[in-house]
mmCIF file of C-alpha atoms in Angstrom:
data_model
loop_
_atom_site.group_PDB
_atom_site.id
_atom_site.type_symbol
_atom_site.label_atom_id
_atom_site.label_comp_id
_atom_site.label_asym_id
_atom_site.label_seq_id
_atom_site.Cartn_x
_atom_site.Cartn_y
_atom_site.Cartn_z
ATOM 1 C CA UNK A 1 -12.675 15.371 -0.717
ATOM 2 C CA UNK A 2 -10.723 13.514 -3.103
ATOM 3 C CA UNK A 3 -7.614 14.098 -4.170
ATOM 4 C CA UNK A 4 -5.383 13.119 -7.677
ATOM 5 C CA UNK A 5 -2.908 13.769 -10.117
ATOM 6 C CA UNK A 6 -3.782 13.302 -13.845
ATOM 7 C CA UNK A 7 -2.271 13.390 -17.138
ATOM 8 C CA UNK A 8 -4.255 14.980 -20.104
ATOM 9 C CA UNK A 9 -4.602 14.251 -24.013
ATOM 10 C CA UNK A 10 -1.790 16.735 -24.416
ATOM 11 C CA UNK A 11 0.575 15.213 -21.779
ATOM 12 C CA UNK A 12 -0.009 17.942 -19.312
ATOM 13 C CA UNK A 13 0.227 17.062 -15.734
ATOM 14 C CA UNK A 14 -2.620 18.024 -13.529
ATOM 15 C CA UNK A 15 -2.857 18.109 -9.707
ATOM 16 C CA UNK A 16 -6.416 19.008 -7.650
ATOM 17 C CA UNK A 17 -9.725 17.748 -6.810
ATOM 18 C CA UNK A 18 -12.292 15.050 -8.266
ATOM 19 C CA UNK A 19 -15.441 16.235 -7.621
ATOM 20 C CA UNK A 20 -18.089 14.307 -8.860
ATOM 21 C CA UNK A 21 -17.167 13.568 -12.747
ATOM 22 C CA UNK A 22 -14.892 16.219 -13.207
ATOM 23 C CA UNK A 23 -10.758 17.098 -12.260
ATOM 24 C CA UNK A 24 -10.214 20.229 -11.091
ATOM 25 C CA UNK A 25 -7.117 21.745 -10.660
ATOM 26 C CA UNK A 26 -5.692 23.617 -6.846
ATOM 27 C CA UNK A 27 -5.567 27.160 -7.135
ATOM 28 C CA UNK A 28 -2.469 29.167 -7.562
ATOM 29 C CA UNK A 29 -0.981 26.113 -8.932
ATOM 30 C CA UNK A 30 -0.799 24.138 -5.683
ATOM 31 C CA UNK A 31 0.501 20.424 -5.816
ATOM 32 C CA UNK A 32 -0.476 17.411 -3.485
ATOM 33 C CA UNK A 33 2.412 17.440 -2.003
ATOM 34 C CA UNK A 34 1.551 21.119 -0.640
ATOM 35 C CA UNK A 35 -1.746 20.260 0.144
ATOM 36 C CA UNK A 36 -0.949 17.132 2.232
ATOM 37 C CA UNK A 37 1.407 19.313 4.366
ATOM 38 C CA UNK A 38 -0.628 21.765 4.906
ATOM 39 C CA UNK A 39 -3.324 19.576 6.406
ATOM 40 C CA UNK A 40 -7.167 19.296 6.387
ATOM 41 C CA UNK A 41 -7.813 22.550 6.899
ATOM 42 C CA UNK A 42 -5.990 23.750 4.226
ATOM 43 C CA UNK A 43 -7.409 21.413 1.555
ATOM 44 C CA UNK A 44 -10.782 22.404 2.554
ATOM 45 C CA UNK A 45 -10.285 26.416 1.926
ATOM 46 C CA UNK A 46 -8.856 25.355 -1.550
ATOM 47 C CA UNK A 47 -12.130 23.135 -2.496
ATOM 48 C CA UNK A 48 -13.721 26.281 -1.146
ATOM 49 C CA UNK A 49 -11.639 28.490 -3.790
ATOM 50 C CA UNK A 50 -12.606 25.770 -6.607
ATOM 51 C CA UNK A 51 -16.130 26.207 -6.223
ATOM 52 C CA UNK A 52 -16.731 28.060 -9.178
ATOM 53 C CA UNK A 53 -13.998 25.821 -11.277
ATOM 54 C CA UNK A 54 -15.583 23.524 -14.046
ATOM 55 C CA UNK A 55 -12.327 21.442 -14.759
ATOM 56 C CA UNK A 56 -12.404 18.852 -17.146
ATOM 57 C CA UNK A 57 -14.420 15.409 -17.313
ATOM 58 C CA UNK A 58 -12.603 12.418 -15.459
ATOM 59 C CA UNK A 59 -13.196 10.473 -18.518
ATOM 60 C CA UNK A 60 -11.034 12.863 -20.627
ATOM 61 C CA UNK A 61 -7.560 12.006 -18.632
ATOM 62 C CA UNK A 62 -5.522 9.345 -16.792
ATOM 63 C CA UNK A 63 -5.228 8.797 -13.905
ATOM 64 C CA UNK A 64 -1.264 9.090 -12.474
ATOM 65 C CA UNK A 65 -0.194 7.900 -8.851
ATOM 66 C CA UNK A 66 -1.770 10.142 -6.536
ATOM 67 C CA UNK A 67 1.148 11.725 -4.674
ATOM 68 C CA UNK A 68 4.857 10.883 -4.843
ATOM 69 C CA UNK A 69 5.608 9.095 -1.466
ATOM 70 C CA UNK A 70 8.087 10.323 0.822
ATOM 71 C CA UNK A 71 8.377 6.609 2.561
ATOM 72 C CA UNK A 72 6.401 3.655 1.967
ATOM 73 C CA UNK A 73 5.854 1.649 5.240
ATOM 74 C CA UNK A 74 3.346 -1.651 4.914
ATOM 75 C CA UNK A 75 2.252 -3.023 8.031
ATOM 76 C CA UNK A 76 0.724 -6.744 8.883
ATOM 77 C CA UNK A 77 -2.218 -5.938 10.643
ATOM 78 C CA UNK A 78 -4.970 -8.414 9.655
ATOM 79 C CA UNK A 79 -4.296 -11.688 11.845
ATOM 80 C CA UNK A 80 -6.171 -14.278 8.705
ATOM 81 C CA UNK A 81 -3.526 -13.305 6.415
ATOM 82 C CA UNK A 82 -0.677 -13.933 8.910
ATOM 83 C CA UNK A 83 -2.122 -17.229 9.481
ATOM 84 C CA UNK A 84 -2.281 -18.110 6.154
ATOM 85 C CA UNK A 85 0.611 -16.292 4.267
ATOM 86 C CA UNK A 86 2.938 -18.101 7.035
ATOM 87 C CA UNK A 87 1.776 -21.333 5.484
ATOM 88 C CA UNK A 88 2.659 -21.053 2.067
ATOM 89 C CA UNK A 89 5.872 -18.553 2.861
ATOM 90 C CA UNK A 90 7.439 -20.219 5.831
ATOM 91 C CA UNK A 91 6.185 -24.211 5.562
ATOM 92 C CA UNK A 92 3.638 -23.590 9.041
ATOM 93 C CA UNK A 93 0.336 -21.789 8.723
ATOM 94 C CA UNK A 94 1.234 -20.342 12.776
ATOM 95 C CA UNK A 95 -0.046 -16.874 14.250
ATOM 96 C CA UNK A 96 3.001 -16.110 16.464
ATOM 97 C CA UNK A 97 3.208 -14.675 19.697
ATOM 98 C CA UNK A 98 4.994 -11.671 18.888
ATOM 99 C CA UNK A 99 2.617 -10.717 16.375
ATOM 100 C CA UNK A 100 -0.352 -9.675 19.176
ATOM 101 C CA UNK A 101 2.716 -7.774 20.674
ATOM 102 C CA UNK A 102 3.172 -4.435 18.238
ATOM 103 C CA UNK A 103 2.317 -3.776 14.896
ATOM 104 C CA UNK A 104 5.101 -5.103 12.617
ATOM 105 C CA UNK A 105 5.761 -3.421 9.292
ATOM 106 C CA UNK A 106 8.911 -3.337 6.647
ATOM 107 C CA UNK A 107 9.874 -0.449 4.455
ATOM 108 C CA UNK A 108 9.040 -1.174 0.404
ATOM 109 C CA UNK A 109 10.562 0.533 -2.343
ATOM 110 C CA UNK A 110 8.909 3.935 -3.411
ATOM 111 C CA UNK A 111 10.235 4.487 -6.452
ATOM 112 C CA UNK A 112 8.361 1.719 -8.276
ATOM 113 C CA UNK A 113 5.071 2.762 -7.877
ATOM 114 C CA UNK A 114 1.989 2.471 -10.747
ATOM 115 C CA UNK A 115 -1.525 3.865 -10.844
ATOM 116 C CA UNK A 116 -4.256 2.164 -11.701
ATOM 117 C CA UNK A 117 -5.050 1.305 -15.469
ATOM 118 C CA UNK A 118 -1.268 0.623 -15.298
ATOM 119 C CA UNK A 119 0.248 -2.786 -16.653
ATOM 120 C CA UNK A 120 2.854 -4.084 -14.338
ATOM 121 C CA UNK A 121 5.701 -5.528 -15.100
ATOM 122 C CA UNK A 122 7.343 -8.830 -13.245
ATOM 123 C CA UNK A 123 10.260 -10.288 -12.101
ATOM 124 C CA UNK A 124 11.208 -14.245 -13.075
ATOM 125 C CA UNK A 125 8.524 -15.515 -10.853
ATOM 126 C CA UNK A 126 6.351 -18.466 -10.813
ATOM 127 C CA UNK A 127 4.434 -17.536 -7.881
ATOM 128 C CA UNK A 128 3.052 -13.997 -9.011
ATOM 129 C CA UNK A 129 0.388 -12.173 -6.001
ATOM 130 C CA UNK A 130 -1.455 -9.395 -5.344
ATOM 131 C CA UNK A 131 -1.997 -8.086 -1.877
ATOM 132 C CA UNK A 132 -4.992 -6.046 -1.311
ATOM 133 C CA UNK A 133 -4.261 -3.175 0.885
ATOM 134 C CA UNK A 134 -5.607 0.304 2.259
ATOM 135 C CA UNK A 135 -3.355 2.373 2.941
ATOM 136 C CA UNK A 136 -3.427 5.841 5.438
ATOM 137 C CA UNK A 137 -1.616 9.024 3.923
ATOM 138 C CA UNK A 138 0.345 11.300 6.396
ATOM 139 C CA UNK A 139 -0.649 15.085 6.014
ATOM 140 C CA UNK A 140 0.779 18.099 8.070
ATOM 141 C CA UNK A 141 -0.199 19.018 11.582
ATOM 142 C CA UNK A 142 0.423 22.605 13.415
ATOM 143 C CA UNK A 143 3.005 22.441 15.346
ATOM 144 C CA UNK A 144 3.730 18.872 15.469
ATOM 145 C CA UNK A 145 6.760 17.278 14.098
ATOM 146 C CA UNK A 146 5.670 13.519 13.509
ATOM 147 C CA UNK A 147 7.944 12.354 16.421
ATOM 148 C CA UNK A 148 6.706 10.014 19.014
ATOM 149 C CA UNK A 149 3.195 10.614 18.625
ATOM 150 C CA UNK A 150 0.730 9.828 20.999
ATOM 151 C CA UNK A 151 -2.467 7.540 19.419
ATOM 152 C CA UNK A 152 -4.641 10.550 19.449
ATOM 153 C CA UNK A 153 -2.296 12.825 18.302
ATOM 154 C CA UNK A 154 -1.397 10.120 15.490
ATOM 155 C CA UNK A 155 -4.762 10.363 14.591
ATOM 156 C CA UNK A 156 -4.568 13.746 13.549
ATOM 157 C CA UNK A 157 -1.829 12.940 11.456
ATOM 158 C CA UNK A 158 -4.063 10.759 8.913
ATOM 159 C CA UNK A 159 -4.752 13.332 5.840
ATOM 160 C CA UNK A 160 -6.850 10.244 3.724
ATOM 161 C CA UNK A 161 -6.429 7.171 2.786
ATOM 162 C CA UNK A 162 -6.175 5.129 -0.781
ATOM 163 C CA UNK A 163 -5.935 1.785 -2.387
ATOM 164 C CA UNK A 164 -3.161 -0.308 -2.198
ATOM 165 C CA UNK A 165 -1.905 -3.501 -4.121
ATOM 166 C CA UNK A 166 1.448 -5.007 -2.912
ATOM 167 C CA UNK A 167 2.407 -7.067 -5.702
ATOM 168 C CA UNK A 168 4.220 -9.871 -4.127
ATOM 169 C CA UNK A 169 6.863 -12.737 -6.081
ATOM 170 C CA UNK A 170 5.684 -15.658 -3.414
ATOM 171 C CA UNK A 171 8.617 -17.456 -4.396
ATOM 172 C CA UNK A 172 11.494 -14.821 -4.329
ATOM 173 C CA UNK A 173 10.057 -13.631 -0.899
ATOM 174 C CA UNK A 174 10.020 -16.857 0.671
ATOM 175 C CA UNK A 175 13.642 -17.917 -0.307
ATOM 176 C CA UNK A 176 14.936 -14.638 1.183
ATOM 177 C CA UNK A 177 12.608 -14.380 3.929
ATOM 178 C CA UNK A 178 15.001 -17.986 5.178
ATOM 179 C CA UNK A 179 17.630 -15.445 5.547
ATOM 180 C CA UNK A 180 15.615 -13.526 8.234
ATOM 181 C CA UNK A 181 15.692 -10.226 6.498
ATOM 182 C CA UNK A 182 13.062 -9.061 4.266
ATOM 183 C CA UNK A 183 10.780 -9.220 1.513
ATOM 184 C CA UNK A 184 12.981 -7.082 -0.843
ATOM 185 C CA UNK A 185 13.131 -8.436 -4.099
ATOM 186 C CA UNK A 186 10.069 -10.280 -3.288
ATOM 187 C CA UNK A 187 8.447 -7.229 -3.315
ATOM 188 C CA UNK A 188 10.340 -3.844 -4.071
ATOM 189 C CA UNK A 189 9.283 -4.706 -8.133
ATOM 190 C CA UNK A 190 6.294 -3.190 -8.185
ATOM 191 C CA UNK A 191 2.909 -1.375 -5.810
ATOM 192 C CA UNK A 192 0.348 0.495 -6.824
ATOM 193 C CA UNK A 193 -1.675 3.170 -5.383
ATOM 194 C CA UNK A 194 -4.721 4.769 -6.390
ATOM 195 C CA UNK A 195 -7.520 5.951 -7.710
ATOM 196 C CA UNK A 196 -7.187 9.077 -5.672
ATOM 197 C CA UNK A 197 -7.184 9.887 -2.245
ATOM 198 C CA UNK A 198 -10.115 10.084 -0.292
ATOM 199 C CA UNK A 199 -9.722 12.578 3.178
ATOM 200 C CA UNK A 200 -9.924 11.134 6.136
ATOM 201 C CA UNK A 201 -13.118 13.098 7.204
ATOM 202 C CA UNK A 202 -15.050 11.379 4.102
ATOM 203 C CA UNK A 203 -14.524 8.146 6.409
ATOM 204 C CA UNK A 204 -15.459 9.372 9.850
ATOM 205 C CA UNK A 205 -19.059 7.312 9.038
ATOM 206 C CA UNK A 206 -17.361 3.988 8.448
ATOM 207 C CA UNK A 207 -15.505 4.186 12.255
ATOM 208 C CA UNK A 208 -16.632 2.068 14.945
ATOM 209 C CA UNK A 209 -16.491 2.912 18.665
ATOM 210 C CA UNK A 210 -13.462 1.764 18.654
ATOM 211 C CA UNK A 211 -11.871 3.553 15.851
ATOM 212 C CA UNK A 212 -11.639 0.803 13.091
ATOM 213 C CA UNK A 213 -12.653 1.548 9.532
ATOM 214 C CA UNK A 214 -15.710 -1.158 8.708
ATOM 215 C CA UNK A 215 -15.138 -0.733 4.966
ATOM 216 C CA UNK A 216 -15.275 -3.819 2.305
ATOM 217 C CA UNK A 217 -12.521 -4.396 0.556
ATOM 218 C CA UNK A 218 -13.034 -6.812 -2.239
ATOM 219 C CA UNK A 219 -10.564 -8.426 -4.908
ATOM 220 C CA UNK A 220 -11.420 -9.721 -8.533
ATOM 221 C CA UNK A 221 -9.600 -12.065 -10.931
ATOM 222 C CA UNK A 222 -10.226 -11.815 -14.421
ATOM 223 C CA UNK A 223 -13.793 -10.914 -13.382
ATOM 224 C CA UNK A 224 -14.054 -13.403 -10.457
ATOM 225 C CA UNK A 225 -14.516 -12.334 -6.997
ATOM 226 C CA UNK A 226 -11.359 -13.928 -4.931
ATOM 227 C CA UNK A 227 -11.473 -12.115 -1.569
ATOM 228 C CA UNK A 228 -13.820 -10.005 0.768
ATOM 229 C CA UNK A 229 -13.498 -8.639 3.965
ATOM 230 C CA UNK A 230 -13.470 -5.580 6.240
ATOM 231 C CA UNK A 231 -10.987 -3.246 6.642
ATOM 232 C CA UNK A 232 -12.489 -3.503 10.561
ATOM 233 C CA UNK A 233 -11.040 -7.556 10.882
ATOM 234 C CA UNK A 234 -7.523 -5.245 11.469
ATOM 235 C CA UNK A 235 -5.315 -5.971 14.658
ATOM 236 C CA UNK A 236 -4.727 -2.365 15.412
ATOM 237 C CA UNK A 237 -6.697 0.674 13.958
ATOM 238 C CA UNK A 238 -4.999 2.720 11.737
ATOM 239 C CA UNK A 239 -4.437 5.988 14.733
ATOM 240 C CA UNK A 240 -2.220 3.014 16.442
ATOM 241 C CA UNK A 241 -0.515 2.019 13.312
ATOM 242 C CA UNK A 242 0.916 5.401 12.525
ATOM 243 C CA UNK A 243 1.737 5.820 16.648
ATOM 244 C CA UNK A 244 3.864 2.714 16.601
ATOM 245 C CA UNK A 245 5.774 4.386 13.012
ATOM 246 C CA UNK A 246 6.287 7.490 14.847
ATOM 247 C CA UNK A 247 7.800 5.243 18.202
ATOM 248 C CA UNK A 248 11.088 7.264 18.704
ATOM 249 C CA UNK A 249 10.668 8.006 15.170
ATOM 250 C CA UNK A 250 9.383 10.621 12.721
ATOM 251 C CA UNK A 251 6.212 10.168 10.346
ATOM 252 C CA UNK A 252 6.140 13.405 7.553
ATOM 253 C CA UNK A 253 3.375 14.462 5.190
ATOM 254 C CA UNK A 254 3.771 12.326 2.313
ATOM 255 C CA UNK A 255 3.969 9.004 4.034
ATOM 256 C CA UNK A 256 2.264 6.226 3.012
ATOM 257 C CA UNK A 257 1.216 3.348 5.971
ATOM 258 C CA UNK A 258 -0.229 0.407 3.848
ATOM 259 C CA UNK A 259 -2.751 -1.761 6.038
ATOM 260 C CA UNK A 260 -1.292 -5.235 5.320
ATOM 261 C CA UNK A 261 -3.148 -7.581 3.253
ATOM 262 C CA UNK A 262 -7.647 -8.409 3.958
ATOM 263 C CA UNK A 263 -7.586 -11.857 5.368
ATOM 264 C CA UNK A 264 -10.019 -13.849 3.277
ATOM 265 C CA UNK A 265 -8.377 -14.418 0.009
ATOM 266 C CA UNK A 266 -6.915 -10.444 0.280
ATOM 267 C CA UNK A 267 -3.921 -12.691 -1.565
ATOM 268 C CA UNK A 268 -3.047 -15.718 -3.050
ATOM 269 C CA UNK A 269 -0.511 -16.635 -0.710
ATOM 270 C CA UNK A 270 -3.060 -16.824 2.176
ATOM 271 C CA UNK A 271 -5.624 -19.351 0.511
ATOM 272 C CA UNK A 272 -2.070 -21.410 -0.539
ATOM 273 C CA UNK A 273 -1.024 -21.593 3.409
ATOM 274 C CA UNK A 274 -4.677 -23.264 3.971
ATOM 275 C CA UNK A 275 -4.622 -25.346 1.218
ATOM 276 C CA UNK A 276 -6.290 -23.888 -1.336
ATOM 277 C CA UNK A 277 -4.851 -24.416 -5.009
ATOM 278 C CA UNK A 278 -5.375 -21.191 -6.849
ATOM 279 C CA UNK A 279 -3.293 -20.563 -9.671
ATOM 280 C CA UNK A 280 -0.253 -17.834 -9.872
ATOM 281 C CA UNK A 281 -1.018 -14.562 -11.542
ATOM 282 C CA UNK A 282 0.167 -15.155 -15.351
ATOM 283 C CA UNK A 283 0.519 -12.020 -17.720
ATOM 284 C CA UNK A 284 -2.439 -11.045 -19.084
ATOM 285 C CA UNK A 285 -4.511 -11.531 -15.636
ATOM 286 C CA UNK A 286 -6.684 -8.362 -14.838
ATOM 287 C CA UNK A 287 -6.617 -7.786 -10.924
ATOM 288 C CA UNK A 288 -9.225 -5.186 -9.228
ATOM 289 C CA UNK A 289 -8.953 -4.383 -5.864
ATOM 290 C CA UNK A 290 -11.720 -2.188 -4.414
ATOM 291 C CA UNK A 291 -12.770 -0.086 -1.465
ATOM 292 C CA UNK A 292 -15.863 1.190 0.177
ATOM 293 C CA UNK A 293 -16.061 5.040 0.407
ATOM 294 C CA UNK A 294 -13.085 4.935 -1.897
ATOM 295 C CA UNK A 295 -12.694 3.393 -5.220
ATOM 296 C CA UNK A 296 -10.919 0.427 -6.825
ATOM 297 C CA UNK A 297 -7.971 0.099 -8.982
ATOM 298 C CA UNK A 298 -7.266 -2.144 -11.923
ATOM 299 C CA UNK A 299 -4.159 -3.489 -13.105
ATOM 300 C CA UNK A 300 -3.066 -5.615 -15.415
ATOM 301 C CA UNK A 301 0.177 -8.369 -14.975
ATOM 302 C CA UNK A 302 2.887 -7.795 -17.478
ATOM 303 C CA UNK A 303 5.389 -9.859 -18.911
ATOM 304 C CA UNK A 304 8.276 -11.422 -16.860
ATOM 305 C CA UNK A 305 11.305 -9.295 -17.099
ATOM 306 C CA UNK A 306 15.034 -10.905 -16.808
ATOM 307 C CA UNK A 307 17.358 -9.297 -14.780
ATOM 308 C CA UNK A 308 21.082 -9.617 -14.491
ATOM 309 C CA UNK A 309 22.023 -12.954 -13.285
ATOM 310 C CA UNK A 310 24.030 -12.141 -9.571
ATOM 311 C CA UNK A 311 26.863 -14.885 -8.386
ATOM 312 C CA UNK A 312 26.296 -16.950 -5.634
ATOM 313 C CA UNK A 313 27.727 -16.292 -1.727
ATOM 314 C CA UNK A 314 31.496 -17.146 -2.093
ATOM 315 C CA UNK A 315 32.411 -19.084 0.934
ATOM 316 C CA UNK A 316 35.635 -17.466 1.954
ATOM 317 C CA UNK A 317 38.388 -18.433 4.437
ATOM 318 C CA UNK A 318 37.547 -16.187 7.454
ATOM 319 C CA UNK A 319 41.184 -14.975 7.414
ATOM 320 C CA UNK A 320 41.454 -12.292 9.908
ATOM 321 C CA UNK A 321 44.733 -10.800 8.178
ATOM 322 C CA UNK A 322 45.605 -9.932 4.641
ATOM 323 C CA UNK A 323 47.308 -12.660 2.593
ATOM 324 C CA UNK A 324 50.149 -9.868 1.448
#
């Protein structure tokens, strides 16, 4: 199944099921967010229900973000692009220990969020990147809470899966990242996710005895193919991935568990750590990330935007009592 929101010609929002060239609405007016909580199961009696729905074409409305996250979490899970993005961020292209350890993830902003066909805005940045992602989407399980979750009961917990671009300010990230706290304004400008969501069960072919995805992911430039890999090259599989979120925890329908960036060009910032001299993304550039069993997205980089200028740290006295 897949699974979108849309806007129509008349500004109408519509939430339901691609099937083939066609959107067609839930019945009884159901929304993603419904459908994700209620599980598999549940989205497969409504396709049932829509059998006999005829929609409207895909090419007659726009595609809008497919659900409205409840928490965005993005992992680093592909060891290439930790190897790499540590060059160019942190001065030392290093894999380090702790990484092989647990999964490691940060918390993004989900209330800057585009679909694709969108044009994306920037911050000030001279070192604009992409970050070419999959990301799993939490749906409801019977009975279960999200808490501590077990790897196969984490499993369960996977509704589908979609696209994902992190759009990443190389420089911002890597002056705060000094500070040992971050990305955040490095990255909280701007993600996308789309087309749709594919369910997990679409993907059961691509899974490997071990319970990685083998898809292709591949990135273009203006046209020019930039990275390629499999979604497979992963640390961890995703069933571990969304475990380790729920570790004394909570994961809840709606939550979005972003793969960390392909190794093999999935960025810019990885093929800078190894020495590769790639120009930034400038406005105007056309980025397509793409998916097997899924779909791509397209976006295009927007102008920089100014922000407010913020002071500098003042460096006070330490006094431990007031002055008066």
């Amino acid at each position: 199944m897949r699974i979108a929101r849309w806007e129509t010609s008349v500004g109408q929002i519509g939430e339901g099921f691609v099937v083939d060239d066609r959107v067609v609405p839930f019945p009884q007016g159901n929304t993603v967010a419904e459908v994700m909580a209620g599980g598999l199961d549940y989205a497969r009696g409504l396709l049932a229900q829509s059998a006999t729905s005829v929609g409207v074409p895909l090419a007659e409305v726009v595609l809008q973000v497919p659900l409205t996250p409840a928490s965005i979490r993005d992992f680093v899970a592909f060891e290439e692009h930790v190897e790499g993005i540590s060059g160019s961020v942190d001065g030392k292209s290093e894999v380090v220990p702790e990484w092989y350890e647990a999964p490691t993830f940060y918390f993004t902003n989900p209330h800057t969020v585009s679909p694709t066909a969108a044009t994306v805005p920037i911050p000030q940045t001279q070192a604009m990147d992409f970050e070419a992602e999959l990301a799993a989407i939490i749906g409801g399980v019977a009975g279960s809470s999200g808490e501590n979750l077990t790897v196969g009961q984490a499993g369960a917990h996977i509704f589908g899966y979609t696209v994902m671009n992190d759009w990443s300010a190389r420089d911002l990230q890597s002056r705060e990242m000094k500070v040992r706290l971050g990305p955040c304004k490095g990255k909280d400008f701007g993600m996308t996710l789309g087309p749709w969501i594919v369910t997990a069960d679409e993907l059961e072919e691509f899974a490997d005895e071990d319970g990685f995805l083998e898809l292709r992911g591949e990135v273009h430039i203006n046209g020019e193919l930039v990275g390629e890999d499999l979604v497979s090259n992963m640390g961890w599989p995703f069933a571990e991935l969304v475990a380790y979120a729920s570790r004394n925890s909570r994961v809840v329908p709606g939550d979005v568990l972003g793969s960390g960036t392909l190794g093999n060009g999935g960025c810019l910032g990885e093929l800078w750590g190894i020495g590769r001299t790639r120009a930034a993304l400038e406005p105007g550039d056309v980025v397509v990330i793409s998916f097997e069993g899924i779909g791509e997205i397209t976006n295009t980089v927007g102008k920089r935007v100014a922000a407010p200028e913020i002071p500098r740290a003042r460096v006070r006295s330490r006094a431990r009592r007031r002055s008066r």
